[in-house]
PDB file of C-alpha atoms in Angstrom:
ATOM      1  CA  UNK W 112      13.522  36.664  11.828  1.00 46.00           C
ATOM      2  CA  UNK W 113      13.549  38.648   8.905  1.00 52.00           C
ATOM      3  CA  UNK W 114      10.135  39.828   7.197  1.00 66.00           C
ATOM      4  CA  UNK W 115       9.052  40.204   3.659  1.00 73.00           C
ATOM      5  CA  UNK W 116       8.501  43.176   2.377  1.00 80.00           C
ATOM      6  CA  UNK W 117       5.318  44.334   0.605  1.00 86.00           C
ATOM      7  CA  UNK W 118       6.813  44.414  -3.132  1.00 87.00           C
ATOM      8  CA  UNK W 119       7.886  40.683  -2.526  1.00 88.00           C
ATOM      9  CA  UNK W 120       4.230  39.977  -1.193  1.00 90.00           C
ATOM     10  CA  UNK W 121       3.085  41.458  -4.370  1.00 93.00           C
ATOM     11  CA  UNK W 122       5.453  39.513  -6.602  1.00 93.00           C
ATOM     12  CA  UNK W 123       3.805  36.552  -4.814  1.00 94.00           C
ATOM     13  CA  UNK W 124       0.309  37.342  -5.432  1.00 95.00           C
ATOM     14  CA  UNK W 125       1.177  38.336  -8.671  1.00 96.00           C
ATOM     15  CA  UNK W 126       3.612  34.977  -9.981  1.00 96.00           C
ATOM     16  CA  UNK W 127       0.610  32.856  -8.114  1.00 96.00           C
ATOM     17  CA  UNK W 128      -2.284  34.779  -9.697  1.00 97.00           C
ATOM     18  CA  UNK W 129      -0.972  34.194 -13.072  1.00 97.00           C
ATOM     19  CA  UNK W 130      -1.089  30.463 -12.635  1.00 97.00           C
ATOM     20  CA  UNK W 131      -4.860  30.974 -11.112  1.00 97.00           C
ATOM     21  CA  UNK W 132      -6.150  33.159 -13.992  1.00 97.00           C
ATOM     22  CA  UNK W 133      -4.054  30.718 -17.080  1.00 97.00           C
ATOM     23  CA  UNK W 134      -4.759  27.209 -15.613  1.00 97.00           C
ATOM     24  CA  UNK W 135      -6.999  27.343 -12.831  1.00 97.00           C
ATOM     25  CA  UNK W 136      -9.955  29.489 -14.367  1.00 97.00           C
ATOM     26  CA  UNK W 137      -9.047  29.705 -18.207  1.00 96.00           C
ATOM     27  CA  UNK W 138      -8.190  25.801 -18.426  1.00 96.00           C
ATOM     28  CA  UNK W 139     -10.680  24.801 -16.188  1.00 96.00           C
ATOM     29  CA  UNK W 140     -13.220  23.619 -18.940  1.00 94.00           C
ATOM     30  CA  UNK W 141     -10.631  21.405 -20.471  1.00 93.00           C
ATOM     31  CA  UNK W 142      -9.910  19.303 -17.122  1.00 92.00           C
ATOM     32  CA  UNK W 143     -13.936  19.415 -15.958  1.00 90.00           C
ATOM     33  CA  UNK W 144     -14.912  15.867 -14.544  1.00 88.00           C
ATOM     34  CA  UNK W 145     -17.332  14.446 -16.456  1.00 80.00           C
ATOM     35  CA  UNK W 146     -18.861  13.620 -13.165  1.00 79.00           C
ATOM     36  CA  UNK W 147     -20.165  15.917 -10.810  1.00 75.00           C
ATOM     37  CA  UNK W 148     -18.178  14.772  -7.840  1.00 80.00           C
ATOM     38  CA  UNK W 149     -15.230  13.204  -9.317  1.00 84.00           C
ATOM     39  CA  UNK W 150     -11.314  14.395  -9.067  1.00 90.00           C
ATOM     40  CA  UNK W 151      -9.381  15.624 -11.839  1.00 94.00           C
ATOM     41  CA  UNK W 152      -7.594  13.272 -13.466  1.00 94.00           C
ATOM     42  CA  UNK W 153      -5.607  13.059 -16.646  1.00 94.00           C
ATOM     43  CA  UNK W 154      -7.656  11.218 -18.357  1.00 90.00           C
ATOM     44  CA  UNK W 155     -10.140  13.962 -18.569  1.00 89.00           C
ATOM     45  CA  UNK W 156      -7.840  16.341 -20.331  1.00 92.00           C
ATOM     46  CA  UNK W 157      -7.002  13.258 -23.433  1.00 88.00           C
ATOM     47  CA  UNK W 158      -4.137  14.219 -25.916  1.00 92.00           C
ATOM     48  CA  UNK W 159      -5.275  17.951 -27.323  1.00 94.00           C
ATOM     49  CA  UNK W 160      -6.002  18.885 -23.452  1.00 95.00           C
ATOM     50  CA  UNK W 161      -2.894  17.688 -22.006  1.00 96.00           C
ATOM     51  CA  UNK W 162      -0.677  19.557 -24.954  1.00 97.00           C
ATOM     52  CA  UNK W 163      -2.606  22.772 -24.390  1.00 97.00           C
ATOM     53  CA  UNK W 164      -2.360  22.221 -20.368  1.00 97.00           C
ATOM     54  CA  UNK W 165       2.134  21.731 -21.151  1.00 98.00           C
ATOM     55  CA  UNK W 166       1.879  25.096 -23.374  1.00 98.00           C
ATOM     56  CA  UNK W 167      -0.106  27.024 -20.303  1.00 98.00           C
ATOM     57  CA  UNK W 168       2.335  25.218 -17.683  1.00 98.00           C
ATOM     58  CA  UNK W 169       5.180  26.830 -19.651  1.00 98.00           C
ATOM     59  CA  UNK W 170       3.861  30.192 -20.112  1.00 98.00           C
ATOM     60  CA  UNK W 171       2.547  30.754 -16.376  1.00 97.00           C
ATOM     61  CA  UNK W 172       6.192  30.095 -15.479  1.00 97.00           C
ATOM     62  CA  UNK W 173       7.463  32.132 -17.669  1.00 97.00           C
ATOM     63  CA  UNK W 174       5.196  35.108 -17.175  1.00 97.00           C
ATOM     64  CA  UNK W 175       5.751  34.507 -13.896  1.00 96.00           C
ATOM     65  CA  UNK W 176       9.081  34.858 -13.884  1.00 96.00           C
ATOM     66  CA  UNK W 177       8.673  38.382 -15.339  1.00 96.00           C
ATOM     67  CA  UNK W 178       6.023  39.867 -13.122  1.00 95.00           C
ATOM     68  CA  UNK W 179       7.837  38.273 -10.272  1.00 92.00           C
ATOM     69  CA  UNK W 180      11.643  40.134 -10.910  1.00 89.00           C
ATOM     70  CA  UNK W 181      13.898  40.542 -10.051  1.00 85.00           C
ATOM     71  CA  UNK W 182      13.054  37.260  -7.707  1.00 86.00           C
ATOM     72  CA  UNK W 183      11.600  35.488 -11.028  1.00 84.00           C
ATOM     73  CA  UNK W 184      13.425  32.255 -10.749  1.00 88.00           C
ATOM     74  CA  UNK W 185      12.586  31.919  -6.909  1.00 90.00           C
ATOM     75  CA  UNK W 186       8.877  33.411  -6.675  1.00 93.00           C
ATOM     76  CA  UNK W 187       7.873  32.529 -10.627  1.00 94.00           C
ATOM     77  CA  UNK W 188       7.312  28.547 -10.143  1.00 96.00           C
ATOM     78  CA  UNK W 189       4.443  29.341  -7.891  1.00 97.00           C
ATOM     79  CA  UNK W 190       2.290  29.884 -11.120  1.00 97.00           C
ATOM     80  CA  UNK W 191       1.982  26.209 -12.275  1.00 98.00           C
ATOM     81  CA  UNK W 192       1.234  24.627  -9.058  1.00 98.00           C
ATOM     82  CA  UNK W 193      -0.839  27.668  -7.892  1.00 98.00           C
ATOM     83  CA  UNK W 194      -3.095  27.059 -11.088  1.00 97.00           C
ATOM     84  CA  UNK W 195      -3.134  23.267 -10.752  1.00 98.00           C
ATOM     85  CA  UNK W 196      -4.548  24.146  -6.768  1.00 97.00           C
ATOM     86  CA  UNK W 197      -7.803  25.706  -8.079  1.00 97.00           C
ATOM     87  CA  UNK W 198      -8.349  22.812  -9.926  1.00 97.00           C
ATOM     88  CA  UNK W 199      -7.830  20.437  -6.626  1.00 95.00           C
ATOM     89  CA  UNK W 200      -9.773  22.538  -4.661  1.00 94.00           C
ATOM     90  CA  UNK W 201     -12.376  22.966  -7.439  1.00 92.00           C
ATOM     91  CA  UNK W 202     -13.037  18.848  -8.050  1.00 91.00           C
ATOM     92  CA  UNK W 203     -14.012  16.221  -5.920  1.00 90.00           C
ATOM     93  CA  UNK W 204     -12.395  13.477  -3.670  1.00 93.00           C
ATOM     94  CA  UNK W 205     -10.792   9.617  -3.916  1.00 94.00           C
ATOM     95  CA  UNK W 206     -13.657   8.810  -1.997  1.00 92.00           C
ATOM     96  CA  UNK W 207     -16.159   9.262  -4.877  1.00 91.00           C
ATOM     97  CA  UNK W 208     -14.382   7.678  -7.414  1.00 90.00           C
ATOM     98  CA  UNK W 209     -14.245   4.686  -4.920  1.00 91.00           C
ATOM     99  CA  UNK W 210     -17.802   4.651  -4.493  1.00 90.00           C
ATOM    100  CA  UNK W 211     -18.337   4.185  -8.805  1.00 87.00           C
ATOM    101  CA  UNK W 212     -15.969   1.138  -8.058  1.00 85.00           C
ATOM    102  CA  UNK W 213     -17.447  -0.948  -5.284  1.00 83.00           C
ATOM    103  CA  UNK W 214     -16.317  -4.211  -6.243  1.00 87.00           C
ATOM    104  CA  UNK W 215     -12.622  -5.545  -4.990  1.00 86.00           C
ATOM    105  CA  UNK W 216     -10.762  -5.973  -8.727  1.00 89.00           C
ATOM    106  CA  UNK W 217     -12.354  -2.521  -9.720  1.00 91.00           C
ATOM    107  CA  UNK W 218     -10.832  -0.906  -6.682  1.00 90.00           C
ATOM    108  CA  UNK W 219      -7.142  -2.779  -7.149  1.00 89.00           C
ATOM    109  CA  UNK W 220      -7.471  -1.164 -11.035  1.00 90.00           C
ATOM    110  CA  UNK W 221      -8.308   1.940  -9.874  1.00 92.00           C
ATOM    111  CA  UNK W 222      -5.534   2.362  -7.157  1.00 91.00           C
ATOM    112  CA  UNK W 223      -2.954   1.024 -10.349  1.00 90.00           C
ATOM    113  CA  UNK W 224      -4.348   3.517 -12.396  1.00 92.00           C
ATOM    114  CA  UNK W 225      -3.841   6.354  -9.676  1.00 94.00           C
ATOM    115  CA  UNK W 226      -0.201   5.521  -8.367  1.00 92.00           C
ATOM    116  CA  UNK W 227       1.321   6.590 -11.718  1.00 92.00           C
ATOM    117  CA  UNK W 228      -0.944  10.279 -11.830  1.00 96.00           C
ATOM    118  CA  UNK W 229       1.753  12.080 -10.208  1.00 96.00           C
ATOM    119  CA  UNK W 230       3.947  11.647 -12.260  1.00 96.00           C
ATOM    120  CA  UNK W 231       1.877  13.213 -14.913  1.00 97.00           C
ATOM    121  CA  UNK W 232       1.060  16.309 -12.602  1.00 97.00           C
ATOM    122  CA  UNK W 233       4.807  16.797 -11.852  1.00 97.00           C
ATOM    123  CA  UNK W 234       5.755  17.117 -15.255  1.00 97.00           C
ATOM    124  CA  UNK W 235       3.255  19.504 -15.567  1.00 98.00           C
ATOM    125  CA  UNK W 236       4.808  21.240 -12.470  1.00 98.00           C
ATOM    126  CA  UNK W 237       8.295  20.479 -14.092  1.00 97.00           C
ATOM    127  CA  UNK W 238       7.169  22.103 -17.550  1.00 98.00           C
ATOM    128  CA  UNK W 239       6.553  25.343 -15.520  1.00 97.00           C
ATOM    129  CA  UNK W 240       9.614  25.568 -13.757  1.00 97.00           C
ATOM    130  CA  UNK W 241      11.506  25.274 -17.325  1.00 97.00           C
ATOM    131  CA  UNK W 242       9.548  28.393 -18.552  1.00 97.00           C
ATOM    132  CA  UNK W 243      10.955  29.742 -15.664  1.00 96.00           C
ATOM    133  CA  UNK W 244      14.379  29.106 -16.344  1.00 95.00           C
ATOM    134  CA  UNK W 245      13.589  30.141 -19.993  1.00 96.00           C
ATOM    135  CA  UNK W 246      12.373  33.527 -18.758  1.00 94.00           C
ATOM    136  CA  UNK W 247      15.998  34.009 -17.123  1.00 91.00           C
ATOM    137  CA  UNK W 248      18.218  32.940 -19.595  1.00 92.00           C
ATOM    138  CA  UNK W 249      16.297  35.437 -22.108  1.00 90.00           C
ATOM    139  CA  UNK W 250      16.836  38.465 -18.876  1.00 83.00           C
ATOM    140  CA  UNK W 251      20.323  37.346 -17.730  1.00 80.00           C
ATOM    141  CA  UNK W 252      21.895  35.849 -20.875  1.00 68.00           C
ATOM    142  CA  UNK W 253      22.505  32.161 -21.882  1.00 64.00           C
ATOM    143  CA  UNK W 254      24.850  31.729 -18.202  1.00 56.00           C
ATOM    144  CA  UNK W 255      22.357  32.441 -16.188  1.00 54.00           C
ATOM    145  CA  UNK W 256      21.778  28.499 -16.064  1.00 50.00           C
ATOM    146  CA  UNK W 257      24.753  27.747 -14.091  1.00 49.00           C
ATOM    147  CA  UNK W 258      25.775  30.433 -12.265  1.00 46.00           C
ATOM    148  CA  UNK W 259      25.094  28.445  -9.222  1.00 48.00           C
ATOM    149  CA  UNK W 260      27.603  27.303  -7.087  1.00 50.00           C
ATOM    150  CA  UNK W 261      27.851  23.555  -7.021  1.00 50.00           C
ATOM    151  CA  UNK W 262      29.697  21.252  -4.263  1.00 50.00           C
ATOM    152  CA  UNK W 263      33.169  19.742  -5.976  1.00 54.00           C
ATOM    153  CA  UNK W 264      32.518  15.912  -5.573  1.00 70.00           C
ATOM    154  CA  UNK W 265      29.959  14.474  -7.647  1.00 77.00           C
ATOM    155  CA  UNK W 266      29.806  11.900  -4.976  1.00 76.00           C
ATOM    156  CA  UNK W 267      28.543  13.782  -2.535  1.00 83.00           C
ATOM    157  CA  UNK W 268      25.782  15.715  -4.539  1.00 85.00           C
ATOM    158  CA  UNK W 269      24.473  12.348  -5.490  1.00 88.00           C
ATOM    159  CA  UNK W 270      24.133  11.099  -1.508  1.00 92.00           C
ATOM    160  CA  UNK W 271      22.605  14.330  -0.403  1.00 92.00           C
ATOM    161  CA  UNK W 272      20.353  14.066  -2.600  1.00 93.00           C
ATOM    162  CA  UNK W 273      19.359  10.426  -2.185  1.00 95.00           C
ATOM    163  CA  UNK W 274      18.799  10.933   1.793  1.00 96.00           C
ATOM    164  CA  UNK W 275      17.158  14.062   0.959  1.00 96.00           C
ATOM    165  CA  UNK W 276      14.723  12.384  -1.060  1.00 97.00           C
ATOM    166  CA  UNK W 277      14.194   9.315   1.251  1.00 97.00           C
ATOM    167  CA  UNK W 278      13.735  11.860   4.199  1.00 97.00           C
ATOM    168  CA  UNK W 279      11.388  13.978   2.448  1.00 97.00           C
ATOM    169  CA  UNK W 280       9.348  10.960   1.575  1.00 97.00           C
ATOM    170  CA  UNK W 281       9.719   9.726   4.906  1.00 97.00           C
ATOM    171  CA  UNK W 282       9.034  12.972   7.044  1.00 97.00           C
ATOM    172  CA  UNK W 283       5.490  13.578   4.572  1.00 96.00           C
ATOM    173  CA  UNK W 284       4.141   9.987   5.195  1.00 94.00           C
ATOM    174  CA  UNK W 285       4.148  10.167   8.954  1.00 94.00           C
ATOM    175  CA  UNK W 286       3.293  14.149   8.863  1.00 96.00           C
ATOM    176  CA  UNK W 287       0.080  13.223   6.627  1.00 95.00           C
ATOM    177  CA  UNK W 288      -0.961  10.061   8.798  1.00 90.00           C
ATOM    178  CA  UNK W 289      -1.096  12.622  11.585  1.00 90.00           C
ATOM    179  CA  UNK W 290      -2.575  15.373  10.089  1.00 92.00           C
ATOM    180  CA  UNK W 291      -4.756  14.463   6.458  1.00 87.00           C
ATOM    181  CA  UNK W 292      -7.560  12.926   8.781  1.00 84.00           C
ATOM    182  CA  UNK W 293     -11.053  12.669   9.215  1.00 84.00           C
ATOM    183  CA  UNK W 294     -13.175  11.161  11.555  1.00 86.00           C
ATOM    184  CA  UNK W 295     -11.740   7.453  12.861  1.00 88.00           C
ATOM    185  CA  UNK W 296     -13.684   3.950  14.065  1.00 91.00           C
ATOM    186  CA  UNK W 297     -11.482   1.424  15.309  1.00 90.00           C
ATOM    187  CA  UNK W 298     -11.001  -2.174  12.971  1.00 88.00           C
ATOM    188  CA  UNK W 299     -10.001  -5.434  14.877  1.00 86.00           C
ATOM    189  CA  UNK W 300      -7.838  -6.137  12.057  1.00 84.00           C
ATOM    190  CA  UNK W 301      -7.354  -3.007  10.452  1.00 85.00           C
ATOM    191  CA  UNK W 302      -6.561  -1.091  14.076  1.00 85.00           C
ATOM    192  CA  UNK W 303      -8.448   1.514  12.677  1.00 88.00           C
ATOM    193  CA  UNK W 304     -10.133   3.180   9.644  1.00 91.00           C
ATOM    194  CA  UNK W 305     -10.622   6.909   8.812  1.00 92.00           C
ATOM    195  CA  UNK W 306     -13.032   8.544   6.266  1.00 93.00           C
ATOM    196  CA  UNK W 307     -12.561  10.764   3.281  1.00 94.00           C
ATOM    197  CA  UNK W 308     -11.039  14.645   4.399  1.00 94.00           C
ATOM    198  CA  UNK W 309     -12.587  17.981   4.231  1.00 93.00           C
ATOM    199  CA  UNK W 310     -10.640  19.603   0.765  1.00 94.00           C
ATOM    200  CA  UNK W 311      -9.330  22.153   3.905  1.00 94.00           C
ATOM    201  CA  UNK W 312      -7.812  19.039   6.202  1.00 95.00           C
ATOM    202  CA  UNK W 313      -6.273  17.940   3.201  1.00 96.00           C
ATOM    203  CA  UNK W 314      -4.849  21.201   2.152  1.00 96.00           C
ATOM    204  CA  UNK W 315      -3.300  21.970   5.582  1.00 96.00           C
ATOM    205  CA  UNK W 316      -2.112  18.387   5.793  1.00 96.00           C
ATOM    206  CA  UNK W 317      -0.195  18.839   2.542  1.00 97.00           C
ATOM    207  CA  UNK W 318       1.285  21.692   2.872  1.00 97.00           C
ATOM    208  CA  UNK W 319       2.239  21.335   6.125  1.00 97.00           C
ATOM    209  CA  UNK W 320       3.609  17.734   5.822  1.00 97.00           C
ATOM    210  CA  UNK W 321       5.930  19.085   2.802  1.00 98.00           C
ATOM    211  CA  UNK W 322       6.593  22.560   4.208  1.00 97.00           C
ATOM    212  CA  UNK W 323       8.234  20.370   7.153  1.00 97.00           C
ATOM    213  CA  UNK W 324       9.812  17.767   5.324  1.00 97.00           C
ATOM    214  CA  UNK W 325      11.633  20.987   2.620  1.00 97.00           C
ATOM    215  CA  UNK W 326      12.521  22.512   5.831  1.00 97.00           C
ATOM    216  CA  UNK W 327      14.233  19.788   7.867  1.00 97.00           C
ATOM    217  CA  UNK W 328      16.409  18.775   4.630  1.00 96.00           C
ATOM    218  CA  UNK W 329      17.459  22.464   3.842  1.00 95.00           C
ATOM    219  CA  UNK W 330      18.414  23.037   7.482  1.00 93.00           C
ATOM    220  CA  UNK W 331      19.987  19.976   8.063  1.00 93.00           C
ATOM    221  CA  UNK W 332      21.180  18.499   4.412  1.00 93.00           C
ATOM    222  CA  UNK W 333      21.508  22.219   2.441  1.00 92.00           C
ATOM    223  CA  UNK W 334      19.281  20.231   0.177  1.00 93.00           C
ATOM    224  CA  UNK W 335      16.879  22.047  -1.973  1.00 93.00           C
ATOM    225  CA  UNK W 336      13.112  22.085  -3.020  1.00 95.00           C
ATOM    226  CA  UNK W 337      13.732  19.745  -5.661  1.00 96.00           C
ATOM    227  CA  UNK W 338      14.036  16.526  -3.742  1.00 97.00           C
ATOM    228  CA  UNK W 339      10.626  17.298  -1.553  1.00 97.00           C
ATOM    229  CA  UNK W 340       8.677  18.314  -4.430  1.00 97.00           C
ATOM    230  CA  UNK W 341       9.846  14.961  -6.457  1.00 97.00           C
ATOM    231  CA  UNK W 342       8.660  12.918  -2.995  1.00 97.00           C
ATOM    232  CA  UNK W 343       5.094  14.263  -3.586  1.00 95.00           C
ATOM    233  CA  UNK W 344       4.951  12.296  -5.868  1.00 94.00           C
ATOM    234  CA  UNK W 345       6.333   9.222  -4.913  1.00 95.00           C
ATOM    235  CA  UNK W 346       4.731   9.176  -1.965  1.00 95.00           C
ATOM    236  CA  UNK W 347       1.291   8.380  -3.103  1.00 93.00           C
ATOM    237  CA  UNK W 348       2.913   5.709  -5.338  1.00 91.00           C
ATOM    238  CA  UNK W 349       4.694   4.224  -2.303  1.00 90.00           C
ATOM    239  CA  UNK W 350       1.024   4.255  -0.238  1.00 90.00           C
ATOM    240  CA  UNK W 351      -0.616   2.706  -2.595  1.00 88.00           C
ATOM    241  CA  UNK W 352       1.574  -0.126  -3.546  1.00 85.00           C
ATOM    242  CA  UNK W 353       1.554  -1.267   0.462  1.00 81.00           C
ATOM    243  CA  UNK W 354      -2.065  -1.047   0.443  1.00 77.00           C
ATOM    244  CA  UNK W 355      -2.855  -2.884  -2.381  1.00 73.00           C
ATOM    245  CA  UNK W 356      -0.420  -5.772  -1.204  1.00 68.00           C
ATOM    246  CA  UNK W 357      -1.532  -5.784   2.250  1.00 65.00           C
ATOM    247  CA  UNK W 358      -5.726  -7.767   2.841  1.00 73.00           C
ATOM    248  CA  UNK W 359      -6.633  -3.696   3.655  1.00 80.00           C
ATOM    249  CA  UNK W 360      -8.291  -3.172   0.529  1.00 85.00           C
ATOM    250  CA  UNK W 361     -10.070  -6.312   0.738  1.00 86.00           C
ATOM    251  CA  UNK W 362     -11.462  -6.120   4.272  1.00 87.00           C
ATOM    252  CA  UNK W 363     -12.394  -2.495   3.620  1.00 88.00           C
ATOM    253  CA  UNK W 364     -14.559  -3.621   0.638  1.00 89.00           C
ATOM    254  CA  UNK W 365     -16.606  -6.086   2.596  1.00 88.00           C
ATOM    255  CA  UNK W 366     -16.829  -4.472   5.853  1.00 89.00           C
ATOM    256  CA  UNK W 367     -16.981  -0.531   5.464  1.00 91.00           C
ATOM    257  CA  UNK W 368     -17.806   2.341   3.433  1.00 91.00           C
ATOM    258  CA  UNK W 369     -16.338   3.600   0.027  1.00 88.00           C
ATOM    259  CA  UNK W 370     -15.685   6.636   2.008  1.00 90.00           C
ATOM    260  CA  UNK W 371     -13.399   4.869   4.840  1.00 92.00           C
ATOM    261  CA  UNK W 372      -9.519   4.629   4.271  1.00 92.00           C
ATOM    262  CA  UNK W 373      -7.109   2.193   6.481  1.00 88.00           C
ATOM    263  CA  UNK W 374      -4.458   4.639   5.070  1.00 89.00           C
ATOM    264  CA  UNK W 375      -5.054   8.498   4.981  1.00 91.00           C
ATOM    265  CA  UNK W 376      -2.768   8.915   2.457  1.00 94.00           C
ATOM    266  CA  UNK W 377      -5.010   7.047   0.254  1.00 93.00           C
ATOM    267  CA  UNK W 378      -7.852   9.708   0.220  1.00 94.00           C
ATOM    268  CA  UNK W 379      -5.704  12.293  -1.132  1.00 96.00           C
ATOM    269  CA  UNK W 380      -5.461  12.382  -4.878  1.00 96.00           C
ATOM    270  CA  UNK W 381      -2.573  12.802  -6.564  1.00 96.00           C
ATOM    271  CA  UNK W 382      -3.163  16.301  -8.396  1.00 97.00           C
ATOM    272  CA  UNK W 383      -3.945  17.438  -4.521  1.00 97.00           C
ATOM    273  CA  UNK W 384      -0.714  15.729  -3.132  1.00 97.00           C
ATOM    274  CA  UNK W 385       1.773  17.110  -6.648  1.00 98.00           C
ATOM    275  CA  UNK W 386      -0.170  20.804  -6.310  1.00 98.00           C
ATOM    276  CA  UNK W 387       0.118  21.471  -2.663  1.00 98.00           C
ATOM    277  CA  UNK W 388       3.409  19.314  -2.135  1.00 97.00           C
ATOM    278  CA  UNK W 389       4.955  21.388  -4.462  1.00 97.00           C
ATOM    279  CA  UNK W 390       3.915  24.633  -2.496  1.00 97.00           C
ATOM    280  CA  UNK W 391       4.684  23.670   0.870  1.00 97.00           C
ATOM    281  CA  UNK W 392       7.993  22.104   0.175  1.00 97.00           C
ATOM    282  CA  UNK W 393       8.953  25.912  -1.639  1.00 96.00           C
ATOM    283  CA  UNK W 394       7.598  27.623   1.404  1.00 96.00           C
ATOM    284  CA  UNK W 395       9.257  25.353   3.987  1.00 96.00           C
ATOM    285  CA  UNK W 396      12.834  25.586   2.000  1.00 95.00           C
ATOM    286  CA  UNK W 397      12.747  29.339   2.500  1.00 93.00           C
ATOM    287  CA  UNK W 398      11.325  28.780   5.918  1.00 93.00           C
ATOM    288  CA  UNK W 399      14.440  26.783   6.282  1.00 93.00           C
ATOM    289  CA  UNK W 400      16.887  29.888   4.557  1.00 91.00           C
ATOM    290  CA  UNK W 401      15.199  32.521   6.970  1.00 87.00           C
ATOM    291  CA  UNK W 402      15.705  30.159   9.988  1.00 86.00           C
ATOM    292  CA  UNK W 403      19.026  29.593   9.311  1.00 83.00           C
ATOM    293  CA  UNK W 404      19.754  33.692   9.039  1.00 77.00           C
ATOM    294  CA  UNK W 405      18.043  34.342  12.589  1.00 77.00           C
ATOM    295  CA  UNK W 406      20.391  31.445  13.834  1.00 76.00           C
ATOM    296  CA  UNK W 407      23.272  32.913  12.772  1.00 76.00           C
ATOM    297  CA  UNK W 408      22.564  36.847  13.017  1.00 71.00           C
ATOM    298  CA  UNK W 409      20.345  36.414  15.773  1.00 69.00           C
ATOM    299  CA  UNK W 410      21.795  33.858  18.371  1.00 56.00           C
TER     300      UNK W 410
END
C-alpha cells in the first residue's frame, strides 16, 4: 500500500498546526468554561465570541490551504477541526455538567439543549472548509469549484448520498457503543450502565468509529467525507432523542451516579463527537482511496 511521503507529512503537521496555534491556543480564552470542569459549549463563546471563532474558522482553512499546496483543498480542512480538538481535549466531560443538574427535568433540558450543539460546531467546521475552497479559487482561478467530475443522473447522486449518510450514522453508533466505554455494572432494567470515558477512550472511539464508517462508504458507495462528517453530528442528536424518550434517564437519576450513562454515546459531547468525527471520517476516506489502489495495483 502506498506510503506518504515526508513533504505530505509536513503539509499535515503544518495545515493541522495552523488550526492548533489560531483556534486551539489563540481562541482558547474566548471559549474557557466558566467552570473548572465543564465542556465547551457555545454558550460560552455568546455573539462577539462566536463571530470572531467563524472569522478564525475561515482563515485556518484558508491558510491552510496555502501551507498545505499543492494538496490545499485535501490536507487544508484539517485546520478547523484540528483547532476545535485542543479545545475538546482541553475542557471537561458530559458527566460534570450532569452532576450541576441532578434533578430529572434539569437533566431532560440539558440533553435538549445539547442535541442541537453540533450543529453549531459543524458550521464552524463547514466555515473552514469554505476558506478552503476560497484559498483555491484565488490559486486556480474562479473554475476551480467544479472541476470535479460529477455522476450524470441527479437521481443517483441524491441516493448515494442518502445511504451514505444513513450508513455512516449507522456504522458510528454501533462502532462507539463498542468502543467509547468505561467501566460497566449491570442494571435489571437498564441491562447495563457505563461511566463517563477517559478524554483518550473517547478520542480513539471517535476517530475510529468515523474513520470506519468514511471508509466502508468510499469503498463500497464512492461516497465522500461529506456524508460521515455531517453524521457526527446527527448522531448525537439521534442518541439523545431515544434516551430522553425511553424511562433511561429517569431510572438513572434515582438509582446511579451523574457519572453513569445507559448509552455511551451520551458521555461524549458534541464539540468532541463534530471535532474528532470530522478527522477520522477524512482519514478513513483516504484510507478507503489507498485501499482501493493496493486492490487494484496490488492483487
Amino acid at each position: 500500500m502506498v506510503e506518504l511521503s515526508l513533504s505530505v507529512k509536513l503539509r499535515i503537521a503544518a495545515a493541522a498546526g495552523v488550526g492548533v496555534v489560531l483556534i486551539g491556543i489563540l481562541a482558547w480564552p474566548l471559549a474557557e468554561p466558566s467552570e473548572p470542569f465543564g465542556p465547551v459549549r457555545p454558550g460560552n463563546l455568546a455573539l462577539g465570541g462566536t463571530a470572531v471563532l467563524a472569522v478564525l474558522a475561515f482563515l485556518s482553512g484558508l491558510i491552510g490551504y496555502f501551507v498545505s499546496w499543492p494538496h490545499g483543498r485535501e490536507i487544508g480542512i484539517l485546520a478547523v477541526p484540528s483547532g476545535l480538538t485542543i479545545w475538546a481535549i482541553r475542557s471537561g466531560n458530559i458527566a460534570s455538567l450532569m452532576q450541576l443538574e441532578p434533578a430529572l427535568e434539569q437533566r431532560r433540558a440539558l440533553l435538549a439543549a445539547l442535541r442541537w450543539e453540533p450543529l453549531f460546531w459543524l458550521a464552524i467546521v463547514g466555515i473552514g472548509f469554505a476558506g478552503v475552497l476560497c484559498g483555491r479559487r484565488i490559486r486556480c482561478g474562479p473554475g476551480a469549484a467544479g472541476a470535479e467530475n460529477k455522476p450524470k443522473s441527479k437521481s443517483n447522486i441524491y441516493l448515494n448520498a442518502a445511504i451514505a449518510l444513513v450508513a455512516s450514522v449507522l456504522i458510528a453508533q454501533v462502532c462507539l457503543g463498542r468502543l467509547a466505554q468505561d467501566i460497566q455494572f449491570s442494571d435489571n432494567r437498564l441491562g447495563s450502565v457505563t461511566g463517563q470515558p477517559a478524554m483518550g477512550q473517547i478520542v480513539f472511539g471517535v476517530l475510529v468509529a468515523f474513520g470506519l464508517a468514511a471508509f466502508v462508504v468510499k469503498s463500497f458507495l464512492n461516497a465522500g467525507y461529506l456524508w460521515p462528517i455531517i453524521a457526527s453530528a446527527l448522531v448525537t442528536a439521534f442518541s439523545i432523542m431515544s434516551y430522553v424518550k425511553q424511562d433511561a434517564l429517569k431510572r438513572l437519576v434515582q438509582y446511579w451516579p451523574a457519572v453513569f450513562f445507559s448509552n455511551p454515546i451520551i458521555s461524549i459531547s458534541p464539540l468532541e463527537m463534530v471535532a474528532l468525527g470530522t478527522l477520522g471520517s477524512i482519514a478513513g476516506y483516504w484510507m478507503g482511496i489507498r485501499y482501493d489502489f493496493w486492490r487494484k495495483h496490488e492483487i
